[in-house]
PDB file of C-alpha atoms in Angstrom:
ATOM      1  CA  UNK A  33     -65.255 101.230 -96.593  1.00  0.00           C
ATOM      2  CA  UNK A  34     -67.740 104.019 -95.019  1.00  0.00           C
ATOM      3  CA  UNK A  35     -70.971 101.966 -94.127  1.00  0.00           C
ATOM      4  CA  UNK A  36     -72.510 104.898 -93.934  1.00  0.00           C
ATOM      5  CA  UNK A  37     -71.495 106.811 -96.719  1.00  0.00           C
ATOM      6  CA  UNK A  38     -74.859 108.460 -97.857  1.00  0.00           C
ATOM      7  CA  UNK A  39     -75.247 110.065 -94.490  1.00  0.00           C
ATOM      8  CA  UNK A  40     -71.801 111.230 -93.766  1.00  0.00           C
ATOM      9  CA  UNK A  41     -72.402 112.809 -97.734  1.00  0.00           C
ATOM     10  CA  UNK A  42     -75.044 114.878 -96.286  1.00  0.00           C
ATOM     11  CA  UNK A  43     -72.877 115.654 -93.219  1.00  0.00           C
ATOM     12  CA  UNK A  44     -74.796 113.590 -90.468  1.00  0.00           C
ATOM     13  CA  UNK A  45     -72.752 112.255 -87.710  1.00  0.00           C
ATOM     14  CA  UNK A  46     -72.801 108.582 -86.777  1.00  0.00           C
ATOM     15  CA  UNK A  47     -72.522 106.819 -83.607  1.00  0.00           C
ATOM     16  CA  UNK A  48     -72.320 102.680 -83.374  1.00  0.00           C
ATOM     17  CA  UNK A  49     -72.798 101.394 -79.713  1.00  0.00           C
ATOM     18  CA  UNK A  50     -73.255  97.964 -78.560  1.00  0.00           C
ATOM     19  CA  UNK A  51     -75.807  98.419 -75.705  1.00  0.00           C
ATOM     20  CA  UNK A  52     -77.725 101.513 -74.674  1.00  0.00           C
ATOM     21  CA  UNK A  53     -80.975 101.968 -72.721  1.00  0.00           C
ATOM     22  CA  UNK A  54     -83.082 103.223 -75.729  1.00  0.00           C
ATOM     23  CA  UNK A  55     -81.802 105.204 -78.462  1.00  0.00           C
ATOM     24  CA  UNK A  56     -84.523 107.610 -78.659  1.00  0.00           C
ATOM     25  CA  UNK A  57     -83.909 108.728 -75.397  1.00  0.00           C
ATOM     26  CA  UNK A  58     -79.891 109.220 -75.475  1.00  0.00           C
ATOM     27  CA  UNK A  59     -80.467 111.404 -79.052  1.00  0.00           C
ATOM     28  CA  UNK A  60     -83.329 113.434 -77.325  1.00  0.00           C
ATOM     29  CA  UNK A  61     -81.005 113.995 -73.991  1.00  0.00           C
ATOM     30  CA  UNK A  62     -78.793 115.114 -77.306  1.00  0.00           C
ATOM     31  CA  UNK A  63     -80.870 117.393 -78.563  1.00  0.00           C
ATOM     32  CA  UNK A  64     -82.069 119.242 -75.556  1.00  0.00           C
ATOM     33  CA  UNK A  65     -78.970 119.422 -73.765  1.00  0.00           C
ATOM     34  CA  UNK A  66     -76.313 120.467 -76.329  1.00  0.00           C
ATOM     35  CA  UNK A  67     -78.615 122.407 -78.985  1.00  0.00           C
ATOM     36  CA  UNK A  68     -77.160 120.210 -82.069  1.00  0.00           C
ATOM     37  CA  UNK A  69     -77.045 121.699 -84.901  1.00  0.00           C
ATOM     38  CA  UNK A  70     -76.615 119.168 -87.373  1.00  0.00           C
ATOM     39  CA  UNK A  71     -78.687 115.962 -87.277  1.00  0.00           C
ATOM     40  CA  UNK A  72     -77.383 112.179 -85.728  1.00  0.00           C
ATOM     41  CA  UNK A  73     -78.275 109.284 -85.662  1.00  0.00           C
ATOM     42  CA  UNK A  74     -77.826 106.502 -82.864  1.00  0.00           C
ATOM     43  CA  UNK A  75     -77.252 103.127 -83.676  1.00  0.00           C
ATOM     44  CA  UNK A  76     -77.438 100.079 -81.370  1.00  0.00           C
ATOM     45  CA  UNK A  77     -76.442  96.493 -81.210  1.00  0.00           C
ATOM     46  CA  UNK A  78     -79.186  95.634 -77.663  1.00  0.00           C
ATOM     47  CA  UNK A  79     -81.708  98.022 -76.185  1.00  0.00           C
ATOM     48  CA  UNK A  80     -82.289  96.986 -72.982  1.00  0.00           C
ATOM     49  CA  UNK A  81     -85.113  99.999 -72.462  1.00  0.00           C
ATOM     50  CA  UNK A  82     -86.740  99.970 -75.907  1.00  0.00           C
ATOM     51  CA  UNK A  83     -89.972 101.754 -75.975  1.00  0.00           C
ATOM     52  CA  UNK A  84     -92.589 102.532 -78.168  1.00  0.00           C
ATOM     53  CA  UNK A  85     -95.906 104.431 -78.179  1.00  0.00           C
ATOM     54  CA  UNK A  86     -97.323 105.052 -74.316  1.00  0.00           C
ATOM     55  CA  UNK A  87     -94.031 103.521 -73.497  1.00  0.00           C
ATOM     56  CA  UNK A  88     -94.351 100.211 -74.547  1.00  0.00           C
ATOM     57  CA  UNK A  89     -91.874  97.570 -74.030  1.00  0.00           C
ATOM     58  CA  UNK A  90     -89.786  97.135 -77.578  1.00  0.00           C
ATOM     59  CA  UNK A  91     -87.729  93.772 -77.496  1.00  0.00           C
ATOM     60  CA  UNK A  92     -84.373  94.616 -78.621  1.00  0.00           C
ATOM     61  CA  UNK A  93     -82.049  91.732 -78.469  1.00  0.00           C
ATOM     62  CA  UNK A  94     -78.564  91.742 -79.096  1.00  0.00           C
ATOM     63  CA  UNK A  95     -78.004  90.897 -82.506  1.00  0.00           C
ATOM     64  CA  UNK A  96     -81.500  90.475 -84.023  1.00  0.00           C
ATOM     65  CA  UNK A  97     -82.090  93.739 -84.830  1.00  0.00           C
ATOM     66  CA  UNK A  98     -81.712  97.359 -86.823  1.00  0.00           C
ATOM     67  CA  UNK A  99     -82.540  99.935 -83.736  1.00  0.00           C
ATOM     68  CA  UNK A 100     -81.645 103.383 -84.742  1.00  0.00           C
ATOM     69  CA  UNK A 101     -82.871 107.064 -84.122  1.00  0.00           C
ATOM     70  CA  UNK A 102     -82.491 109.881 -86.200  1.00  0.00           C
ATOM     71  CA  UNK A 103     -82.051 113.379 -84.348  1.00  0.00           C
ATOM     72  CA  UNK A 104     -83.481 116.613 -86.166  1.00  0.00           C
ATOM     73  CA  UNK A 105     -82.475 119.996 -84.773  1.00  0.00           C
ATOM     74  CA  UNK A 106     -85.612 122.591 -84.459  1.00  0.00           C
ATOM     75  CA  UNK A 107     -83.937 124.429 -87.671  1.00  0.00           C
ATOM     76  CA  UNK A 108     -84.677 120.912 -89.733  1.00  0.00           C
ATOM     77  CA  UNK A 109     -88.173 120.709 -88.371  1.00  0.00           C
ATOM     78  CA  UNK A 110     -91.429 122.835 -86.935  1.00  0.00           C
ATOM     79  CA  UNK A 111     -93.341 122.050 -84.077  1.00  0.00           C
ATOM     80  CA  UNK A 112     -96.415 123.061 -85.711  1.00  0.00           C
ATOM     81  CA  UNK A 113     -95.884 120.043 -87.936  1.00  0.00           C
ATOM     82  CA  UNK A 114     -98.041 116.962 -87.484  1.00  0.00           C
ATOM     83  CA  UNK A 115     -96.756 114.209 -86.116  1.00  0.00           C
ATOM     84  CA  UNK A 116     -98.670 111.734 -88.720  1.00  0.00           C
ATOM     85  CA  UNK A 117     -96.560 113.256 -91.210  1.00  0.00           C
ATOM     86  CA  UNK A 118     -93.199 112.225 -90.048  1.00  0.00           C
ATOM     87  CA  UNK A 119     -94.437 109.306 -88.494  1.00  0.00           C
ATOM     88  CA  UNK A 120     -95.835 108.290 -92.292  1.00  0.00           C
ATOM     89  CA  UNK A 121     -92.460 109.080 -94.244  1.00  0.00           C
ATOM     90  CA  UNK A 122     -90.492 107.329 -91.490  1.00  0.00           C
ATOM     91  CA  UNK A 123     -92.095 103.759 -92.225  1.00  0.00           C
ATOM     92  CA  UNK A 124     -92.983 104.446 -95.703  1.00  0.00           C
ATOM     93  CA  UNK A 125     -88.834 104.616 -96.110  1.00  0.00           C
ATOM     94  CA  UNK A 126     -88.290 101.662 -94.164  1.00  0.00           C
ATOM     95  CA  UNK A 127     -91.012  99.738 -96.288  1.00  0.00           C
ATOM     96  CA  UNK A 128     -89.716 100.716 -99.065  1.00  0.00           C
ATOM     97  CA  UNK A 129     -85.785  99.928 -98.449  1.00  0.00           C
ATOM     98  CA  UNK A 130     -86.631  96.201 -96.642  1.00  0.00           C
ATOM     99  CA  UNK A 131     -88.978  94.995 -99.554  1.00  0.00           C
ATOM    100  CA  UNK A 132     -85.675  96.411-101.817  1.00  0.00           C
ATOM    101  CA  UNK A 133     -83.144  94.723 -99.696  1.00  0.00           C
ATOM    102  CA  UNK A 134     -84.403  91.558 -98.318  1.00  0.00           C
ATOM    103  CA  UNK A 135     -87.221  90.593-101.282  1.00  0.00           C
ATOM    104  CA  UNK A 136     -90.161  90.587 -99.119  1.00  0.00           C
ATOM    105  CA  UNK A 137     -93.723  91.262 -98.994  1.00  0.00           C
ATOM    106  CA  UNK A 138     -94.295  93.330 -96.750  1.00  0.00           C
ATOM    107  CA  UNK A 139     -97.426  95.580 -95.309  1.00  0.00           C
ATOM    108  CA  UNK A 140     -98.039  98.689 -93.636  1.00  0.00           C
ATOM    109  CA  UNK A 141    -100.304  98.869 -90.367  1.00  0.00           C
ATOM    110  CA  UNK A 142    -101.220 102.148 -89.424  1.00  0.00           C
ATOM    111  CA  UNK A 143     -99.736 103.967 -87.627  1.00  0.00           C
ATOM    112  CA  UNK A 144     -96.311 103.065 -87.587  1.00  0.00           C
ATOM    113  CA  UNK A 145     -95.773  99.480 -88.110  1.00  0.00           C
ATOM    114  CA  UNK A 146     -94.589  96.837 -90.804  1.00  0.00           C
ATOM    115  CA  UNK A 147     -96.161  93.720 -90.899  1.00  0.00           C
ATOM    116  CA  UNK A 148     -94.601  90.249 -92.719  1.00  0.00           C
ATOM    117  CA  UNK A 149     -97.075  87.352 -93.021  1.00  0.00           C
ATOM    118  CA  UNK A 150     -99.483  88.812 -90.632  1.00  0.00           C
ATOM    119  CA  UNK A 151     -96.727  89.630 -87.740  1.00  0.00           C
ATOM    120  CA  UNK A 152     -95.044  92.622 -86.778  1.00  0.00           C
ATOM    121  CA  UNK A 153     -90.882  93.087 -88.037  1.00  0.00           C
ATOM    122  CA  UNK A 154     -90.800  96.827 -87.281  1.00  0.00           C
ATOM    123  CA  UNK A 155     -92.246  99.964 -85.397  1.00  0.00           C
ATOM    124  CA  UNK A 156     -90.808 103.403 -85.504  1.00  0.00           C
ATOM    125  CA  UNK A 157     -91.840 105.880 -82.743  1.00  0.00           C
ATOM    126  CA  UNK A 158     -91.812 109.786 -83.147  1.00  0.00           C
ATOM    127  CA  UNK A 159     -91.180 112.034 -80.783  1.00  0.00           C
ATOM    128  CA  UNK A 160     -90.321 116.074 -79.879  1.00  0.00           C
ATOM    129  CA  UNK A 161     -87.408 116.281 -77.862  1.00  0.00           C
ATOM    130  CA  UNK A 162     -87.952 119.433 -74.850  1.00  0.00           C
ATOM    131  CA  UNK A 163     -84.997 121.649 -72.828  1.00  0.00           C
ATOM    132  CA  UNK A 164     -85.449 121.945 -69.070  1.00  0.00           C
ATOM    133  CA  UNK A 165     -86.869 125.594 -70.097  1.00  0.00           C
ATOM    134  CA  UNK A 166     -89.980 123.927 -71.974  1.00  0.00           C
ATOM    135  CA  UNK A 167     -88.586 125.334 -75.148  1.00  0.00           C
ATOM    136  CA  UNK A 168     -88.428 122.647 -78.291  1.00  0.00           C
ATOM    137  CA  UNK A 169     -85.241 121.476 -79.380  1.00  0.00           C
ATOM    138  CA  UNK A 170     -86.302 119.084 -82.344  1.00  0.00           C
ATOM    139  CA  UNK A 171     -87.832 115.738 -82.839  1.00  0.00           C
ATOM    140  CA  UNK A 172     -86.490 112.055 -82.954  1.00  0.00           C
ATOM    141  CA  UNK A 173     -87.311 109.146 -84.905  1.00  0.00           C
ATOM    142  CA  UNK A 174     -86.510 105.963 -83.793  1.00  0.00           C
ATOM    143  CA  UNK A 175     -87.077 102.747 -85.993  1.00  0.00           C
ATOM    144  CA  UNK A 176     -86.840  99.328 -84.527  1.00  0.00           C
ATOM    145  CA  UNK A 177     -86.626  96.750 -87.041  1.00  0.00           C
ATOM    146  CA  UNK A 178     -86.287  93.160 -86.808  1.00  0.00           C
ATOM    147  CA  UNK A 179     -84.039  91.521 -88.657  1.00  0.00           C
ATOM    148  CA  UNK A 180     -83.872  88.245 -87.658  1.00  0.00           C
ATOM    149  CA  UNK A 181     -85.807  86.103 -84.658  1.00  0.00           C
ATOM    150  CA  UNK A 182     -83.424  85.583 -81.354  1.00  0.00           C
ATOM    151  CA  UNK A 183     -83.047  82.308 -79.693  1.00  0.00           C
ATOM    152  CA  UNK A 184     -84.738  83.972 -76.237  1.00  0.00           C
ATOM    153  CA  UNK A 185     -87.858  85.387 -78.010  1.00  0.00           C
ATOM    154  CA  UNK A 186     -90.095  86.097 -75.360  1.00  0.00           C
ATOM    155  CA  UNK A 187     -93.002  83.958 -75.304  1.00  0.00           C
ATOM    156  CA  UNK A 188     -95.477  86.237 -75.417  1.00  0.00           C
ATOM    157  CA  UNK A 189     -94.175  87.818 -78.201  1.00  0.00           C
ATOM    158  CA  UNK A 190     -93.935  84.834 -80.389  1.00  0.00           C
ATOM    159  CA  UNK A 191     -97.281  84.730 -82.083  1.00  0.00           C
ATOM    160  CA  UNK A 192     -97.745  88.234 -82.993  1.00  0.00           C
ATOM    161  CA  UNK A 193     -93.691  89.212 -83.708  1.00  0.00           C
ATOM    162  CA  UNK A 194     -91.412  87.942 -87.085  1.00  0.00           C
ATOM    163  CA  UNK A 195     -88.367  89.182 -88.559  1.00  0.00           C
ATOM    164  CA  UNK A 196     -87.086  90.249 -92.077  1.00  0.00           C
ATOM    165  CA  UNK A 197     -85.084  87.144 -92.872  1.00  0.00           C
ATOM    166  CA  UNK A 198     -84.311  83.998 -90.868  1.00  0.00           C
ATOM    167  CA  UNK A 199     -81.022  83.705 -92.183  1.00  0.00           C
ATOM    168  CA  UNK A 200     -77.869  85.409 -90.155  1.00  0.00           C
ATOM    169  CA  UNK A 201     -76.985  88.735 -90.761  1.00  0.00           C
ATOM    170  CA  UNK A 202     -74.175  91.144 -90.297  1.00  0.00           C
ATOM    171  CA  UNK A 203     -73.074  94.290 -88.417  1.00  0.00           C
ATOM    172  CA  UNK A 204     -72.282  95.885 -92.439  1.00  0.00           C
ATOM    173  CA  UNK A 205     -75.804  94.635 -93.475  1.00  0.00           C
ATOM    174  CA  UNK A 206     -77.342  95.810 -90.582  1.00  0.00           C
ATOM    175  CA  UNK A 207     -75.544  99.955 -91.034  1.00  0.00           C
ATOM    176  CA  UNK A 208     -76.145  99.620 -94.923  1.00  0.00           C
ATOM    177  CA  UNK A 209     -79.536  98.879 -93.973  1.00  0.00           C
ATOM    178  CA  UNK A 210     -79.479 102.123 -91.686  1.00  0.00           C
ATOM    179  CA  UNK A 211     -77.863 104.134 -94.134  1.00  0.00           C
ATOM    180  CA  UNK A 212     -80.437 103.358 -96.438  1.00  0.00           C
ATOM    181  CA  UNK A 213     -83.282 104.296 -94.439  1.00  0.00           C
ATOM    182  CA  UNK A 214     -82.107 107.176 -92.937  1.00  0.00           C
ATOM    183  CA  UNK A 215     -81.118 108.315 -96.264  1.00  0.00           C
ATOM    184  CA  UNK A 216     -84.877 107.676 -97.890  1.00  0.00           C
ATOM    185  CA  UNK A 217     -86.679 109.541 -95.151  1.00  0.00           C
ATOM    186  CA  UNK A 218     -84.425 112.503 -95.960  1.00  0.00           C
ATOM    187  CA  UNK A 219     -85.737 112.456 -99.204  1.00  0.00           C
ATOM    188  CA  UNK A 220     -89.192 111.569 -98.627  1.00  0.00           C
ATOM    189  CA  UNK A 221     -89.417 114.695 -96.588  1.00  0.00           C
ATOM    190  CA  UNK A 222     -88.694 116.543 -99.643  1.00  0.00           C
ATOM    191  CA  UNK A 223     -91.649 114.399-101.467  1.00  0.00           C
ATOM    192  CA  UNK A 224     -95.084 115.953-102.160  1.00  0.00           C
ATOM    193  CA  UNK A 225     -97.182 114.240 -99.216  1.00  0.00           C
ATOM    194  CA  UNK A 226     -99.809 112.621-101.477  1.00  0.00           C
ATOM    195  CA  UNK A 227     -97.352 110.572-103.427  1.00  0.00           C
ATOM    196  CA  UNK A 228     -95.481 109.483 -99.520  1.00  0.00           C
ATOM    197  CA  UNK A 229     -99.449 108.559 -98.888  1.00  0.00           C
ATOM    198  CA  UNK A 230     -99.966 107.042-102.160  1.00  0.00           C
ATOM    199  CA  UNK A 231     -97.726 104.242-100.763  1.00  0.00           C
ATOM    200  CA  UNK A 232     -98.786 104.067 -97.961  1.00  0.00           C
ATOM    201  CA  UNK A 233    -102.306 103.898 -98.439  1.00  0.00           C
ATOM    202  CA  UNK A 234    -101.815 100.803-101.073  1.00  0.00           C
ATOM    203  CA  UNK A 235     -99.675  99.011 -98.864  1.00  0.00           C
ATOM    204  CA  UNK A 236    -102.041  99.184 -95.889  1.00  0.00           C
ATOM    205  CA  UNK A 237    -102.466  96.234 -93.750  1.00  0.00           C
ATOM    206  CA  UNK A 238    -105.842  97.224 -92.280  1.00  0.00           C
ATOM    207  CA  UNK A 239    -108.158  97.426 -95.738  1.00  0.00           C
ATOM    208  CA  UNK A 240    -111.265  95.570 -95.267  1.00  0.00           C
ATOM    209  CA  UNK A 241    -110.310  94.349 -91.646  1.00  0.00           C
ATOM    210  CA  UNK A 242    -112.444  94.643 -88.470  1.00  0.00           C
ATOM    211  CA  UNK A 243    -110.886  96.712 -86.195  1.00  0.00           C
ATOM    212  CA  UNK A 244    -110.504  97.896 -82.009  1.00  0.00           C
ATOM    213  CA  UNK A 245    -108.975 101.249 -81.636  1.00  0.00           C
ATOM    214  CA  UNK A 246    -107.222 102.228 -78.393  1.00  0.00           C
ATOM    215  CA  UNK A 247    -106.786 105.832 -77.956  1.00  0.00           C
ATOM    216  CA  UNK A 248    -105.994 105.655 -73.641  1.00  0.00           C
ATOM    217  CA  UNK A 249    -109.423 106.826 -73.384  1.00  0.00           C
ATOM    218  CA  UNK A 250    -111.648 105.004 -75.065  1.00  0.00           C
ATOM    219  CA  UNK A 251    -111.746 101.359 -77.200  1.00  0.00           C
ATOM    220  CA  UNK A 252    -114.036 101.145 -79.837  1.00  0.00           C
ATOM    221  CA  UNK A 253    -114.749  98.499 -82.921  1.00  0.00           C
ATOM    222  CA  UNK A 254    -115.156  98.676 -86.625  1.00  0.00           C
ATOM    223  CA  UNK A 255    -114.502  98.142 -89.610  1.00  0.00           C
ATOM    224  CA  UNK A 256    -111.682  99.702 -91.618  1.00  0.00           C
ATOM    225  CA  UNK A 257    -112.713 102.598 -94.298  1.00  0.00           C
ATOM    226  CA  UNK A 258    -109.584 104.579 -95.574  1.00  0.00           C
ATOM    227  CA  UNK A 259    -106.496 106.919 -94.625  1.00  0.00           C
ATOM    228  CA  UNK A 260    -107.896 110.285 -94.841  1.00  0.00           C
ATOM    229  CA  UNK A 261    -105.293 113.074 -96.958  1.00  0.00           C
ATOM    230  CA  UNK A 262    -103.846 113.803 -93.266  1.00  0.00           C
ATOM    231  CA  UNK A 263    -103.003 110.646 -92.369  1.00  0.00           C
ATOM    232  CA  UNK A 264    -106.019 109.760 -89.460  1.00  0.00           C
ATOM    233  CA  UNK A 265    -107.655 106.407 -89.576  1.00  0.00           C
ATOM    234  CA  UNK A 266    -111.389 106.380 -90.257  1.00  0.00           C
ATOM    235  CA  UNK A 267    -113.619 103.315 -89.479  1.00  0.00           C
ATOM    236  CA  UNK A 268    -117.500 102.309 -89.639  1.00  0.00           C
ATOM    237  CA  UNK A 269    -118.624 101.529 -86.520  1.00  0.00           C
ATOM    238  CA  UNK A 270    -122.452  99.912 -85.695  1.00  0.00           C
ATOM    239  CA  UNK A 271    -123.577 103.690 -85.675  1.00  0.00           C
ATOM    240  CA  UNK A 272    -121.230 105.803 -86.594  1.00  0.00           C
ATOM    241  CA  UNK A 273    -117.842 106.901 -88.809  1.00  0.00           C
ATOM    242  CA  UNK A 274    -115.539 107.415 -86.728  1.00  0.00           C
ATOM    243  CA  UNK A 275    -111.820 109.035 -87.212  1.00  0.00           C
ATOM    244  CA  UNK A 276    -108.970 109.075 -85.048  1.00  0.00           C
ATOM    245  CA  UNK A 277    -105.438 111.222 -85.188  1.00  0.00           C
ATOM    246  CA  UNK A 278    -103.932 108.547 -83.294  1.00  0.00           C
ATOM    247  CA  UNK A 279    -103.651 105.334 -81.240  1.00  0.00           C
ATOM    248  CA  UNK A 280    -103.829 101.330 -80.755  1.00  0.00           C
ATOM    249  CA  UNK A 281    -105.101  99.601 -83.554  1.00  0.00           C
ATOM    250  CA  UNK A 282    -105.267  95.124 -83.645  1.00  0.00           C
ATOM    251  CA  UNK A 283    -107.479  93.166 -85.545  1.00  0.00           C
ATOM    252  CA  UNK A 284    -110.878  91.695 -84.080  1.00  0.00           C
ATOM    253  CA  UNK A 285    -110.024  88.359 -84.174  1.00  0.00           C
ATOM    254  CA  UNK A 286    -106.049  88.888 -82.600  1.00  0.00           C
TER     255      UNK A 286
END
């Protein structure tokens, strides 16, 4: 049987590996060295160079874990398109296929995280992938979603990290769960935006919370207001609204 049959329907190659260095950066190597013209997606068993925004560490142990990037050739996607908006569909898809297949609550921290029970299972990282002539090849999007917890959790990450399920799970469950996805950010990217941010707006772990935002250059506090019709986080601060296009969000008390 063809785990993956939704995306070989559409005509997207597969690849399985066991261990790679980060499968964001293999497909984007893809992209801007052979010119693909049909998108791929990676899959892998162990990242042992997960990253995520700012290059981040992402944990990706052998066997705990969906980690998977989707490659888009230029012709499937502009430049001049923001990067909220396929940042947005991307975990808006995986929300909405993990609460289907695992029967979970599950919330939505901006920008690109899903939170169970107040800890992180998943974080999906967009990025543009660029030829050695500074011309734009595409974009990647890499999910990295934890299905279950590992025996060697790191422990620094266990108070702020869960998983889908603590049960075992499969290699099948684990590429029907990528099919899935994959296959549901297709189509959201054919959905009106305001119905994708409909979603993700109700779903949104930050309402009502006090808040430190992280751009690189700057960390400031306040409370959560709303998700503005592009996608930026706006807060109250002591003397100002403030709104911001991107960066580091945790709570106050965390």
């Amino acid at each position: 049987m063809d785990q993956f049959y939704r995306l070989r329907e559409r005509g997207i190659n597969v690849e399985v590996r066991q261990s790679v260095s980060s499968t964001n950066t293999l497909v984007k190597k893809e992209l801007a060295n052979h010119y693909l013209n049909q998108p791929l997606v990676m899959v892998a068993n162990e990242q042992t160079a997960g990253h995520g925004k700012v290059d981040r560490p992402f944990y990706s142990a052998a066997r705990s874990g969906a980690y998977f990037t989707l490659g888009l050739p230029n012709s499937y996607w502009s430049a001049e398109n923001p990067p909220q908006d396929l940042t947005i569909r991307a975990v808006v898809a995986a929300y909405q296929t993990a609460v289907q297949l695992f029967d979970c609550q599950l919330s939505i921290k901006w920008v690109n995280d899903l939170y169970r029970d107040g800890k992180k299972v998943a974080g999906i990282l967009a990025e543009t992938a660029i030829n050695d002539h500074n011309q734009f090849c595409g974009v990647v999007i890499g999910w990295g979603i934890n299905l279950t917890m590992p025996t060697d959790w790191p422990a620094d990450l266990q108070s702020n990290a869960g998983a889908l399920t603590d049960q075992p799970f499969s290699s099948q469950l684990r590429n029907h769960l990528v099919d899935l996805v994959v296959d549901r950010f297709l189509e959201l990217l054919e959905t009106p935006w305001q119905k994708v941010l409909a979603v993700y707006r109700r779903r949104q772990y930050l309402t009502g919370k006090e808040l430190v935002v992280d751009t690189g250059n700057e960390v400031t506090t306040g409370r959560f207001l709303r998700i503005t019709d592009n996608g930026y986080l706006v807060i109250q601060t002591a003397t100002e609204t403030r709104s911001f296009f991107s960066g580091t969000v945790r709570l106050v008390q965390d």
